[in-house]
Amino acid sequence: MTKRALVTGVTGQDGSYLAELLLDKGYEVHGVQRRHSTICTERIENILGAKNFYLHYGDLSDSCNLANLVRETQPDEIYNLAAQSHVGISFEVPEYTAEVTGVGTIKFLEAVRQVKPDAKFYQASTSELFGGIPETAPQSETTPFHPRSPYGAAKLYAYWITVNYREAYGIFACNGILFNHESPRRGVEFVTRKITLAVAKIISGKQEKLSLGNLNAKRDWGFAGDYVQGMWLILQRGKPDDYVLATGETHTVREFVEAAFREAGIEIKWRGAGLDEKGFDAKTGKVLVDVDAKYFRPAEVDLLLGDPAKAERELGWRRRVTFAELVKIMVAADLEKFI
Ligand code: NAP
Ligand code: G4F
């Protein structure tokens, strides 16, 4: 029998890769998009009109809409990927972030409990829950949480309400605690894509330099295509549980910058410190990177490094793409747009 999946956030980075994966596996996929005044389906262009792919309008802030979607689509599996997902911007729109990223999850779970309690539910939880405090690494399913942003705090509520609906009502509800994962489809305001896009624009003469915030932050960066495979595996187990997906490697933002420029044949040399730090083209001496205070956050997560041992052991999940390969893929994709 054809399985049916309901995917919120289908127009986002992860939603687009997940929808492709599920269609390949023979699922009927129902994606949820928000209404926009402009077209925002760029990432799912290749599956629009595909057999077994259906788009519905919806919003995590509208509980009636969520209940209707569950009633109409009768999903076997639900992937709740929708969120105001930008950590920095969550400081600008904290209440909205709480409403969508936090409270939206209980609205959805309540719709599941009332309308289709046997549906399996995946919640897009995050390494931002750890906050890097205390500075314990690597971080695993048993590491204490200490969110450092309105986004992290909203995701903390979503995490625990997912656990609660599993324990209280027996719903097959799971958290994937995912460390950063990137791709050529990553939003342009996230640091990796901002860097690879800037490299391509600088090379092609369309941008002078790249301005960044905290160059010392460390992230455990993997490839989004590997992580959506893990989301699916989490819902295929015999019992619901929570899993960390990560690479087990960490790199600074500075290292990502160096690797991305190197892909384009430019060696970056650093001079200065703090707000005065600059990245130069080693050959020409031209300043290509500087630091702008406006990209710093009121509170920072300094170190993320995940331990994916449980997912590897119980799900057989493995990340495939290495850090070097990820940078290469992203730079190549952006260069192709401009050269
Ligand atoms: P993304 O590219 O920002 O996509 C977010 C999606 O949510 C978009 O489709 C967006 O729609 C949708 N959305 C936003 N607000 C909504 C609302 N009120 N109602 C319905 N849909 C709404 O994020 P992503 O990187 O794919 O991440 C997917 C999920 O995983 C998010 O929940 C994120 O917080 C979480 N996560 C991501 C990472 C990561 O490294 N990527 C790591 C851990 C957890 P529009 O296209 O209309 O904006
Ligand atoms: O790319 P980022 O904005 O990602 P961040 O904050 O780690 O959040 C992402 O990963 C989380 C999982 O850990 C997800 F839950 C979340 O939804 C999102 O996908 O920033 C990465 C690091 C930060 O330390 C930030 O301060 O890069 C630093 N950074 C330095 N300059 C910058 C910049 N970040 C951005 N976005 N822009 C800059 O110019």
Coordinates of N, CA, C and O and ligand atoms in Angstrom, one line a residue, residues 13 83-88 124-129 151 155 178-182 186-195 210-221 253 292 294-297 299-302 304, ligand 2:
Q13 N 14.9 24.3 2.8 CA 16.0 23.4 2.4 C 15.7 22.0 2.7 O 15.7 21.1 1.7
A83 N 9.3 26.2 10.4 CA 9.8 27.0 11.6 C 10.3 28.4 11.1 O 10.7 28.5 9.9
Q84 N 10.3 29.4 12.0 CA 11.1 30.5 11.8 C 12.5 30.0 12.2 O 12.7 29.9 13.4
S85 N 13.3 29.7 11.3 CA 14.5 28.9 11.6 C 15.8 29.6 11.8 O 16.8 29.0 12.0
H86 N 15.8 31.0 11.7 CA 17.0 31.7 11.8 C 17.2 32.2 13.2 O 16.4 33.0 13.8
V87 N 18.4 31.8 13.8 CA 18.7 32.1 15.2 C 18.8 33.6 15.4 O 18.3 34.1 16.3
G88 N 19.6 34.2 14.5 CA 19.9 35.6 14.7 C 18.6 36.4 14.6 O 18.4 37.3 15.4
A124 N 11.3 18.5 14.1 CA 12.7 19.0 13.7 C 13.3 19.8 14.9 O 13.3 21.0 15.0
S125 N 13.9 19.0 15.8 CA 14.6 19.6 16.9 C 16.1 19.9 16.5 O 16.5 19.5 15.4
T126 N 16.8 20.5 17.3 CA 18.1 21.2 16.9 C 19.2 21.1 18.0 O 18.9 21.2 19.2
S127 N 20.4 21.2 17.5 CA 21.5 21.3 18.4 C 21.6 22.6 19.1 O 22.3 22.8 20.1
E128 N 20.8 23.6 18.7 CA 20.7 24.9 19.4 C 20.1 24.7 20.8 O 20.2 25.5 21.7
L129 N 19.5 23.5 21.0 CA 18.9 23.2 22.4 C 20.1 23.2 23.4 O 19.9 23.6 24.5
Y151 N 14.9 31.5 19.5 CA 14.7 30.3 18.6 C 15.0 29.0 19.4 O 14.2 28.1 19.4
K155 N 12.3 26.1 20.4 CA 12.5 24.7 20.0 C 12.6 23.8 21.3 O 12.3 22.6 21.2
L178 N 19.0 17.7 15.3 CA 20.0 17.8 14.2 C 21.0 18.9 14.3 O 20.6 20.1 14.6
F179 N 22.2 18.6 14.1 CA 23.3 19.6 14.0 C 23.2 20.3 12.7 O 22.5 19.8 11.8
N180 N 23.9 21.4 12.5 CA 23.8 22.2 11.3 C 24.0 21.3 10.0 O 25.0 20.6 9.9
H181 N 23.1 21.5 9.1 CA 23.3 20.8 7.8 C 23.0 21.8 6.7 O 22.0 22.6 6.7
E182 N 23.8 21.7 5.6 CA 23.8 22.8 4.6 C 23.8 22.1 3.2 O 23.8 20.9 3.1
R186 N 20.6 26.0 0.8 CA 20.6 26.7 2.1 C 20.2 28.1 1.9 O 20.6 28.8 0.9
G187 N 19.4 28.6 2.8 CA 18.9 30.0 2.7 C 20.2 31.0 2.7 O 21.2 30.7 3.4
V188 N 20.1 32.1 2.0 CA 21.3 32.9 1.8 C 21.7 33.7 3.0 O 22.7 34.3 3.1
E189 N 20.8 33.7 4.0 CA 21.2 34.5 5.3 C 21.9 33.6 6.3 O 22.2 34.1 7.4
F190 N 22.0 32.3 6.0 CA 22.8 31.4 6.9 C 24.3 31.5 6.5 O 24.6 31.7 5.3
V191 N 25.2 31.3 7.5 CA 26.6 31.7 7.2 C 27.2 31.0 6.1 O 28.0 31.5 5.3
T192 N 27.0 29.7 6.0 CA 27.7 28.9 5.0 C 27.3 29.4 3.6 O 28.2 29.6 2.7
R193 N 26.1 29.5 3.4 CA 25.6 29.9 2.0 C 26.0 31.4 1.7 O 26.3 31.7 0.6
K194 N 25.9 32.2 2.8 CA 26.3 33.6 2.6 C 27.8 33.6 2.1 O 28.1 34.4 1.2
I195 N 28.6 32.7 2.7 CA 30.0 32.7 2.3 C 30.2 32.2 0.9 O 30.9 32.8 0.1
L210 N 33.2 40.4 1.7 CA 32.2 39.6 2.5 C 32.3 40.1 4.0 O 33.4 40.1 4.5
S211 N 31.2 40.6 4.5 CA 31.2 41.0 5.9 C 30.5 40.0 6.8 O 29.4 39.6 6.5
L212 N 31.2 39.6 7.9 CA 30.6 38.5 8.7 C 30.7 39.0 10.2 O 31.2 40.0 10.5
G213 N 30.1 38.2 11.1 CA 30.1 38.4 12.5 C 31.2 37.6 13.2 O 32.4 37.7 12.8
N214 N 30.8 36.7 14.1 CA 31.7 35.9 14.9 C 32.4 34.8 14.1 O 31.8 33.9 13.7
L215 N 33.7 35.1 13.8 CA 34.4 34.1 13.0 C 34.9 32.9 13.8 O 35.4 31.9 13.3
N216 N 34.8 33.0 15.2 CA 35.3 31.9 16.0 C 34.3 30.9 16.4 O 34.7 29.8 17.0
A217 N 33.0 31.1 16.1 CA 32.0 30.1 16.4 C 32.3 28.8 15.7 O 32.8 28.8 14.6
K218 N 32.1 27.7 16.4 CA 32.4 26.4 15.9 C 31.1 25.6 15.6 O 30.2 25.6 16.5
R219 N 31.0 25.1 14.4 CA 29.8 24.3 14.1 C 30.1 22.9 13.5 O 31.1 22.8 12.9
D220 N 29.2 22.0 13.8 CA 29.3 20.6 13.2 C 28.4 20.6 12.0 O 27.2 20.4 12.0
W221 N 29.1 20.9 10.8 CA 28.4 21.0 9.6 C 28.3 19.8 8.7 O 29.4 19.3 8.3
V253 N 33.9 29.2 11.8 CA 33.4 30.0 10.6 C 34.6 30.4 9.8 O 34.6 30.4 8.6
D292 N 31.8 42.8 10.9 CA 30.8 43.9 11.1 C 30.0 43.5 12.3 O 29.4 42.4 12.4
K294 N 27.3 44.3 13.3 CA 25.8 44.0 13.2 C 25.5 42.5 13.1 O 24.3 42.2 13.3
Y295 N 26.4 41.7 12.7 CA 26.2 40.3 12.6 C 26.4 39.5 13.9 O 26.2 38.3 13.9
F296 N 26.8 40.2 15.0 CA 27.0 39.5 16.2 C 25.6 39.3 16.9 O 24.7 40.2 16.7
R297 N 25.5 38.3 17.7 CA 24.2 38.0 18.4 C 24.2 38.4 19.8 O 25.3 38.4 20.4
A299 N 23.5 36.8 22.3 CA 24.1 35.7 23.0 C 24.5 34.7 22.0 O 23.7 34.4 21.0
E300 N 25.7 34.1 22.1 CA 26.2 33.2 21.0 C 26.3 31.8 21.5 O 26.5 31.5 22.7
V301 N 26.2 30.8 20.6 CA 26.5 29.4 20.9 C 27.9 29.2 20.3 O 28.1 29.3 19.1
D302 N 28.9 29.1 21.2 CA 30.3 29.1 20.8 C 30.7 27.8 20.1 O 31.5 27.8 19.2
L304 N 29.5 23.8 18.8 CA 28.6 22.7 18.6 C 29.4 21.5 18.0 O 30.1 21.7 17.0
Ligands
G4F2 O1 24.5 29.8 9.8 P1 24.0 30.3 11.1 O2 23.0 31.4 11.1 O3 23.4 29.0 11.8 P2 23.0 28.7 13.3 O4 22.8 29.9 14.1 O5 24.1 27.7 13.8 O6 21.6 28.0 13.2 C1 21.4 27.0 12.2 O7 21.7 25.7 12.7 C2 20.9 25.3 13.9 C3 21.4 23.9 14.3 O8 22.5 24.1 15.1 C4 19.4 25.2 13.4 F1 18.6 24.8 14.4 C5 19.0 26.6 12.9 O9 17.7 26.5 12.4 C6 19.9 27.1 11.8 O10 19.7 26.2 10.7 O11 25.2 30.7 12.0 C7 26.3 29.8 12.3 C8 27.4 30.6 13.1 C9 26.8 31.4 14.3 O12 27.7 31.2 15.4 C10 26.8 32.8 13.8 O13 27.0 33.8 14.9 O14 27.9 31.6 12.2 C11 28.1 32.8 13.0 N1 28.1 33.9 12.0 C12 29.2 34.7 11.8 N2 28.9 35.6 10.8 C13 27.1 34.3 11.2 C14 27.6 35.4 10.4 N3 25.9 33.8 11.0 C15 25.1 34.4 10.0 N4 23.9 33.9 9.8 N5 25.6 35.5 9.3 C16 26.8 36.0 9.5 O15 27.2 37.0 8.8

